[in-house]
Amino acid sequence: MIQGKTAVITGCLQGIGRSTLDIFAKSGATIFACSLKKTDEYTFHLSELYQRYNSEIIPVYFDMMDNEAVKSAAREIQRHKKNIDILVNIAGMNHDAMFPMVTMTDMQDTFQVDFFAQIIFSQYIVKLMQRGGNGGSIINTSSISGLDGRAGQLSYASAKSALVAATKTMAIELGPHKIRVNAIAPGMIDTDMYQNVPSEIVSAKVQATQLKRMGKPEEVANTILFLASDLSSHITGQVIRIDGGMGA
């Protein structure tokens, strides 16, 4: 579906980002795999993907809390002089707290990683898409919290909601350049994010879905793959829920 295309993916260290990295490598893309840090396990995993699929994977490490590091990483990608076809913004963070207990620091940190850094990074990568002249596809990762709101997630929901608005605006502005911009809104996905959530809360949320189960990271990654490919060539400015029917 994306054979021969070049993709930039953030948040590749774990969860949805790791699954997206795996599926894109299997699909034959060249990948700039962005993550916060380098670990032995992650380095071994990248090597395994190359050996299994012969897909070129270029690791890029940076902290999205640091705008200068974000810009430096984007310039590093530019130095490879590859035309970028796909950008997948997945990296994120969350500070849960009920509204009266939300601190300004928590809000600023969450917006920095989940919104500001992603916009800055996208501005640089879009230039590489435009340089190629063939358009491209950007997929932003929002959340059902950004669409519906969630108790205890004021900072996270607000940042993810801002990303939805940015997605729709970017789609309008970049459409004339043949660049599509969409967002996904995952619900209960079986990632590390839920490891410290009490089991009774997880169970209650699962029962609130139509499918009565948590989603798998690879199910989200498959939707991202669809939006990145030409199979979705007439889809832009949309937000796709991946929540097992939680909002139904």
mmCIF file of C-alpha atoms in Angstrom:
data_model
loop_
_atom_site.group_PDB
_atom_site.id
_atom_site.type_symbol
_atom_site.label_atom_id
_atom_site.label_comp_id
_atom_site.label_asym_id
_atom_site.label_seq_id
_atom_site.Cartn_x
_atom_site.Cartn_y
_atom_site.Cartn_z
ATOM 1 C CA MET A 1 0.000 0.000 0.000
ATOM 2 C CA ILE A 2 2.926 2.353 0.643
ATOM 3 C CA GLN A 3 5.695 0.453 -1.133
ATOM 4 C CA GLY A 4 8.503 2.825 -2.114
ATOM 5 C CA LYS A 5 7.190 5.776 -0.120
ATOM 6 C CA THR A 6 9.085 7.617 2.616
ATOM 7 C CA ALA A 7 7.434 8.157 5.991
ATOM 8 C CA VAL A 8 8.253 10.040 9.170
ATOM 9 C CA ILE A 9 6.732 8.496 12.296
ATOM 10 C CA THR A 10 7.022 9.888 15.824
ATOM 11 C CA GLY A 11 6.554 7.944 19.051
ATOM 12 C CA CYS A 12 8.078 4.728 17.690
ATOM 13 C CA LEU A 13 9.453 3.501 21.006
ATOM 14 C CA GLN A 14 6.279 1.729 22.136
ATOM 15 C CA GLY A 15 2.533 1.317 21.805
ATOM 16 C CA ILE A 16 0.728 2.597 18.730
ATOM 17 C CA GLY A 17 3.923 4.149 17.379
ATOM 18 C CA ARG A 18 5.792 0.832 17.554
ATOM 19 C CA SER A 19 2.952 -1.005 15.812
ATOM 20 C CA THR A 20 2.810 1.651 13.097
ATOM 21 C CA LEU A 21 6.566 1.378 12.589
ATOM 22 C CA ASP A 22 6.225 -2.412 12.214
ATOM 23 C CA ILE A 23 3.343 -2.267 9.730
ATOM 24 C CA PHE A 24 4.976 0.460 7.640
ATOM 25 C CA ALA A 25 8.228 -1.545 7.486
ATOM 26 C CA LYS A 26 6.287 -4.636 6.427
ATOM 27 C CA SER A 27 4.570 -2.534 3.744
ATOM 28 C CA GLY A 28 7.869 -1.526 2.169
ATOM 29 C CA ALA A 29 8.227 2.101 3.233
ATOM 30 C CA THR A 30 11.441 3.921 3.989
ATOM 31 C CA ILE A 31 11.002 5.197 7.546
ATOM 32 C CA PHE A 32 12.438 7.956 9.689
ATOM 33 C CA ALA A 33 11.649 6.352 13.042
ATOM 34 C CA CYS A 34 11.471 9.104 15.674
ATOM 35 C CA SER A 35 11.608 8.363 19.376
ATOM 36 C CA LEU A 36 12.543 9.984 22.657
ATOM 37 C CA LYS A 37 15.590 7.872 23.381
ATOM 38 C CA LYS A 38 17.787 5.039 22.192
ATOM 39 C CA THR A 39 17.605 1.711 24.011
ATOM 40 C CA ASP A 40 19.249 -1.635 23.327
ATOM 41 C CA GLU A 41 15.850 -3.286 22.888
ATOM 42 C CA TYR A 42 14.683 -0.630 20.429
ATOM 43 C CA THR A 43 17.914 -0.769 18.433
ATOM 44 C CA PHE A 44 17.624 -4.568 18.208
ATOM 45 C CA HIS A 45 14.006 -4.243 17.081
ATOM 46 C CA LEU A 46 14.966 -1.854 14.263
ATOM 47 C CA SER A 47 17.650 -4.302 13.153
ATOM 48 C CA GLU A 48 15.129 -7.148 13.154
ATOM 49 C CA LEU A 49 12.710 -5.148 11.014
ATOM 50 C CA TYR A 50 15.424 -4.448 8.472
ATOM 51 C CA GLN A 51 16.442 -8.093 8.297
ATOM 52 C CA ARG A 52 12.842 -9.277 8.008
ATOM 53 C CA TYR A 53 11.506 -6.757 5.491
ATOM 54 C CA ASN A 54 14.622 -5.119 3.998
ATOM 55 C CA SER A 55 13.009 -1.773 4.751
ATOM 56 C CA GLU A 56 15.329 1.193 5.285
ATOM 57 C CA ILE A 57 14.792 2.581 8.790
ATOM 58 C CA ILE A 58 16.601 5.721 9.929
ATOM 59 C CA PRO A 59 16.353 6.349 13.683
ATOM 60 C CA VAL A 60 15.960 9.943 14.890
ATOM 61 C CA TYR A 61 16.084 10.745 18.612
ATOM 62 C CA PHE A 62 14.742 13.905 20.229
ATOM 63 C CA ASP A 63 12.720 15.225 23.163
ATOM 64 C CA MET A 64 9.471 16.942 22.200
ATOM 65 C CA MET A 65 9.655 18.996 25.378
ATOM 66 C CA ASP A 66 12.513 20.906 23.741
ATOM 67 C CA ASN A 67 11.512 22.996 20.705
ATOM 68 C CA GLU A 68 15.119 23.413 19.610
ATOM 69 C CA ALA A 69 15.568 19.638 19.686
ATOM 70 C CA VAL A 70 12.397 19.277 17.585
ATOM 71 C CA LYS A 71 13.754 21.721 14.992
ATOM 72 C CA SER A 72 17.172 20.041 15.018
ATOM 73 C CA ALA A 73 15.571 16.635 14.401
ATOM 74 C CA ALA A 74 13.569 18.024 11.489
ATOM 75 C CA ARG A 75 16.727 19.534 9.996
ATOM 76 C CA GLU A 76 18.471 16.168 10.421
ATOM 77 C CA ILE A 77 15.718 14.561 8.346
ATOM 78 C CA GLN A 78 16.060 17.331 5.760
ATOM 79 C CA ARG A 79 19.794 16.610 5.408
ATOM 80 C CA HIS A 80 18.993 13.160 4.030
ATOM 81 C CA LYS A 81 17.480 14.938 1.000
ATOM 82 C CA LYS A 82 14.577 12.523 0.678
ATOM 83 C CA ASN A 83 11.134 13.612 -0.453
ATOM 84 C CA ILE A 84 8.690 12.851 2.339
ATOM 85 C CA ASP A 85 5.353 11.280 1.428
ATOM 86 C CA ILE A 86 3.884 10.544 4.854
ATOM 87 C CA LEU A 87 4.017 12.107 8.308
ATOM 88 C CA VAL A 88 2.475 10.307 11.269
ATOM 89 C CA ASN A 89 2.399 12.300 14.525
ATOM 90 C CA ILE A 90 1.915 9.785 17.343
ATOM 91 C CA ALA A 91 4.208 10.849 20.211
ATOM 92 C CA GLY A 92 2.282 12.182 23.172
ATOM 93 C CA MET A 93 1.997 12.463 26.919
ATOM 94 C CA ASN A 94 -0.733 12.713 29.538
ATOM 95 C CA HIS A 95 -1.121 14.267 32.993
ATOM 96 C CA ASP A 96 -4.350 13.034 34.585
ATOM 97 C CA ALA A 97 -5.948 15.170 37.287
ATOM 98 C CA MET A 98 -9.436 16.304 38.192
ATOM 99 C CA PHE A 99 -10.178 19.887 37.174
ATOM 100 C CA PRO A 100 -9.600 21.545 40.602
ATOM 101 C CA MET A 101 -6.181 19.881 40.851
ATOM 102 C CA VAL A 102 -4.879 20.644 37.356
ATOM 103 C CA THR A 103 -1.671 22.670 37.518
ATOM 104 C CA MET A 104 -0.440 25.160 34.956
ATOM 105 C CA THR A 105 2.774 23.146 34.638
ATOM 106 C CA ASP A 106 0.837 20.001 33.757
ATOM 107 C CA MET A 107 -1.159 21.908 31.145
ATOM 108 C CA GLN A 108 1.918 23.531 29.633
ATOM 109 C CA ASP A 109 3.828 20.231 29.467
ATOM 110 C CA THR A 110 0.901 18.385 27.901
ATOM 111 C CA PHE A 111 0.285 21.085 25.300
ATOM 112 C CA GLN A 112 4.005 21.244 24.543
ATOM 113 C CA VAL A 113 4.245 17.553 23.616
ATOM 114 C CA ASP A 114 0.725 16.901 22.327
ATOM 115 C CA PHE A 115 0.294 20.100 20.335
ATOM 116 C CA PHE A 116 3.030 22.743 20.067
ATOM 117 C CA ALA A 117 5.935 20.412 19.246
ATOM 118 C CA GLN A 118 3.843 18.517 16.723
ATOM 119 C CA ILE A 119 2.888 21.695 14.887
ATOM 120 C CA ILE A 120 6.508 22.890 14.795
ATOM 121 C CA PHE A 121 7.725 19.489 13.562
ATOM 122 C CA SER A 122 4.979 19.310 10.919
ATOM 123 C CA GLN A 123 5.896 22.754 9.571
ATOM 124 C CA TYR A 124 9.379 21.493 8.712
ATOM 125 C CA ILE A 125 8.250 18.151 7.278
ATOM 126 C CA VAL A 126 5.571 19.767 5.117
ATOM 127 C CA LYS A 127 8.312 21.673 3.292
ATOM 128 C CA LEU A 128 9.825 18.330 2.268
ATOM 129 C CA MET A 129 6.429 17.139 1.026
ATOM 130 C CA GLN A 130 5.987 20.296 -1.001
ATOM 131 C CA ARG A 131 9.485 20.004 -2.434
ATOM 132 C CA GLY A 132 8.641 16.612 -3.896
ATOM 133 C CA GLY A 133 5.632 18.029 -5.709
ATOM 134 C CA ASN A 134 3.640 14.806 -5.376
ATOM 135 C CA GLY A 135 1.646 15.766 -2.321
ATOM 136 C CA GLY A 136 1.480 13.604 0.742
ATOM 137 C CA SER A 137 -0.504 12.473 3.752
ATOM 138 C CA ILE A 138 -0.323 13.679 7.353
ATOM 139 C CA ILE A 139 -1.985 11.704 10.126
ATOM 140 C CA ASN A 140 -2.312 13.327 13.547
ATOM 141 C CA THR A 141 -3.149 11.326 16.656
ATOM 142 C CA SER A 142 -5.933 12.874 18.678
ATOM 143 C CA SER A 143 -8.131 10.914 21.105
ATOM 144 C CA ILE A 144 -11.765 10.331 21.915
ATOM 145 C CA SER A 145 -10.985 12.478 24.979
ATOM 146 C CA GLY A 146 -10.402 15.357 22.582
ATOM 147 C CA LEU A 147 -13.813 14.764 20.998
ATOM 148 C CA ASP A 148 -16.003 13.818 23.962
ATOM 149 C CA GLY A 149 -14.092 15.041 27.019
ATOM 150 C CA ARG A 150 -13.131 12.742 29.887
ATOM 151 C CA ALA A 151 -13.181 13.243 33.637
ATOM 152 C CA GLY A 152 -9.659 13.726 34.947
ATOM 153 C CA GLN A 153 -8.206 14.576 31.541
ATOM 154 C CA LEU A 154 -8.639 18.322 31.188
ATOM 155 C CA SER A 155 -5.080 18.959 29.935
ATOM 156 C CA TYR A 156 -4.956 15.936 27.647
ATOM 157 C CA ALA A 157 -8.455 16.402 26.210
ATOM 158 C CA SER A 158 -7.847 20.104 25.580
ATOM 159 C CA ALA A 159 -4.551 19.486 23.769
ATOM 160 C CA LYS A 160 -6.045 16.693 21.677
ATOM 161 C CA SER A 161 -9.026 18.887 20.822
ATOM 162 C CA ALA A 162 -6.649 21.621 19.664
ATOM 163 C CA LEU A 163 -4.968 19.049 17.431
ATOM 164 C CA VAL A 164 -8.321 18.254 15.807
ATOM 165 C CA ALA A 165 -8.841 21.940 15.001
ATOM 166 C CA ALA A 166 -5.304 22.160 13.623
ATOM 167 C CA THR A 167 -5.912 19.071 11.481
ATOM 168 C CA LYS A 168 -8.978 20.597 9.848
ATOM 169 C CA THR A 169 -7.217 23.919 9.260
ATOM 170 C CA MET A 170 -4.102 22.236 7.855
ATOM 171 C CA ALA A 171 -6.289 20.204 5.501
ATOM 172 C CA ILE A 172 -7.797 23.404 4.093
ATOM 173 C CA GLU A 173 -4.454 25.157 3.665
ATOM 174 C CA LEU A 174 -2.476 22.184 2.330
ATOM 175 C CA GLY A 175 -5.139 20.745 0.037
ATOM 176 C CA PRO A 176 -4.010 22.890 -2.924
ATOM 177 C CA HIS A 177 -0.561 21.301 -2.509
ATOM 178 C CA LYS A 178 -2.079 17.803 -2.767
ATOM 179 C CA ILE A 179 -1.314 17.155 0.901
ATOM 180 C CA ARG A 180 -4.071 15.409 2.804
ATOM 181 C CA VAL A 181 -4.376 15.881 6.575
ATOM 182 C CA ASN A 182 -6.479 13.625 8.783
ATOM 183 C CA ALA A 183 -6.597 12.625 12.422
ATOM 184 C CA ILE A 184 -7.375 9.452 14.303
ATOM 185 C CA ALA A 185 -9.101 9.370 17.681
ATOM 186 C CA PRO A 186 -8.257 6.129 19.512
ATOM 187 C CA GLY A 187 -10.283 4.990 22.491
ATOM 188 C CA MET A 188 -9.334 2.178 24.861
ATOM 189 C CA ILE A 189 -6.208 0.721 23.279
ATOM 190 C CA ASP A 190 -4.146 -1.961 25.021
ATOM 191 C CA THR A 191 -0.927 -0.007 25.545
ATOM 192 C CA ASP A 192 1.324 0.898 28.463
ATOM 193 C CA MET A 193 -0.882 3.937 29.113
ATOM 194 C CA TYR A 194 -3.411 1.699 30.875
ATOM 195 C CA GLN A 195 -0.988 -0.386 32.949
ATOM 196 C CA ASN A 196 -1.424 1.804 36.022
ATOM 197 C CA VAL A 197 -5.169 2.346 35.620
ATOM 198 C CA PRO A 198 -7.211 0.358 38.206
ATOM 199 C CA SER A 199 -8.699 -2.762 36.636
ATOM 200 C CA GLU A 200 -12.253 -1.846 37.665
ATOM 201 C CA ILE A 201 -12.001 1.440 35.745
ATOM 202 C CA VAL A 202 -10.639 -0.318 32.670
ATOM 203 C CA SER A 203 -13.389 -2.941 32.888
ATOM 204 C CA ALA A 204 -16.114 -0.295 33.144
ATOM 205 C CA LYS A 205 -14.780 1.557 30.113
ATOM 206 C CA VAL A 206 -14.515 -1.649 28.108
ATOM 207 C CA GLN A 207 -18.132 -2.466 28.908
ATOM 208 C CA ALA A 208 -19.103 0.972 27.598
ATOM 209 C CA THR A 209 -17.918 -0.030 24.117
ATOM 210 C CA GLN A 210 -20.058 -1.859 21.586
ATOM 211 C CA LEU A 211 -17.373 -4.499 20.968
ATOM 212 C CA LYS A 212 -16.735 -5.129 24.697
ATOM 213 C CA ARG A 213 -12.959 -5.251 24.393
ATOM 214 C CA MET A 214 -9.910 -3.025 24.260
ATOM 215 C CA GLY A 215 -8.449 -2.219 20.886
ATOM 216 C CA LYS A 216 -5.068 -3.477 19.804
ATOM 217 C CA PRO A 217 -2.237 -1.127 18.765
ATOM 218 C CA GLU A 218 -2.017 -2.877 15.407
ATOM 219 C CA GLU A 219 -5.690 -2.101 14.743
ATOM 220 C CA VAL A 220 -4.906 1.596 15.114
ATOM 221 C CA ALA A 221 -1.790 1.169 12.971
ATOM 222 C CA ASN A 222 -3.855 -0.428 10.209
ATOM 223 C CA THR A 223 -6.133 2.613 10.115
ATOM 224 C CA ILE A 224 -3.069 4.859 9.931
ATOM 225 C CA LEU A 225 -1.766 2.737 7.049
ATOM 226 C CA PHE A 226 -5.062 3.227 5.208
ATOM 227 C CA LEU A 227 -4.944 7.002 5.681
ATOM 228 C CA ALA A 228 -1.309 7.090 4.555
ATOM 229 C CA SER A 229 -1.994 5.123 1.382
ATOM 230 C CA ASP A 230 -3.648 5.996 -1.901
ATOM 231 C CA LEU A 231 -6.673 3.935 -0.822
ATOM 232 C CA SER A 232 -7.767 7.070 1.056
ATOM 233 C CA SER A 233 -6.812 9.480 -1.729
ATOM 234 C CA HIS A 234 -10.061 11.494 -1.475
ATOM 235 C CA ILE A 235 -10.175 11.717 2.324
ATOM 236 C CA THR A 236 -8.898 14.831 4.086
ATOM 237 C CA GLY A 237 -9.867 16.992 7.043
ATOM 238 C CA GLN A 238 -11.483 14.038 8.823
ATOM 239 C CA VAL A 239 -11.238 12.545 12.299
ATOM 240 C CA ILE A 240 -11.668 8.772 12.465
ATOM 241 C CA ARG A 241 -12.684 7.239 15.766
ATOM 242 C CA ILE A 242 -11.029 3.922 16.640
ATOM 243 C CA ASP A 243 -12.893 3.136 19.844
ATOM 244 C CA GLY A 244 -14.882 -0.072 19.448
ATOM 245 C CA GLY A 245 -18.123 1.891 19.408
ATOM 246 C CA MET A 246 -17.557 3.828 22.624
ATOM 247 C CA GLY A 247 -19.265 6.866 21.140
ATOM 248 C CA ALA A 248 -22.141 4.921 19.561
#
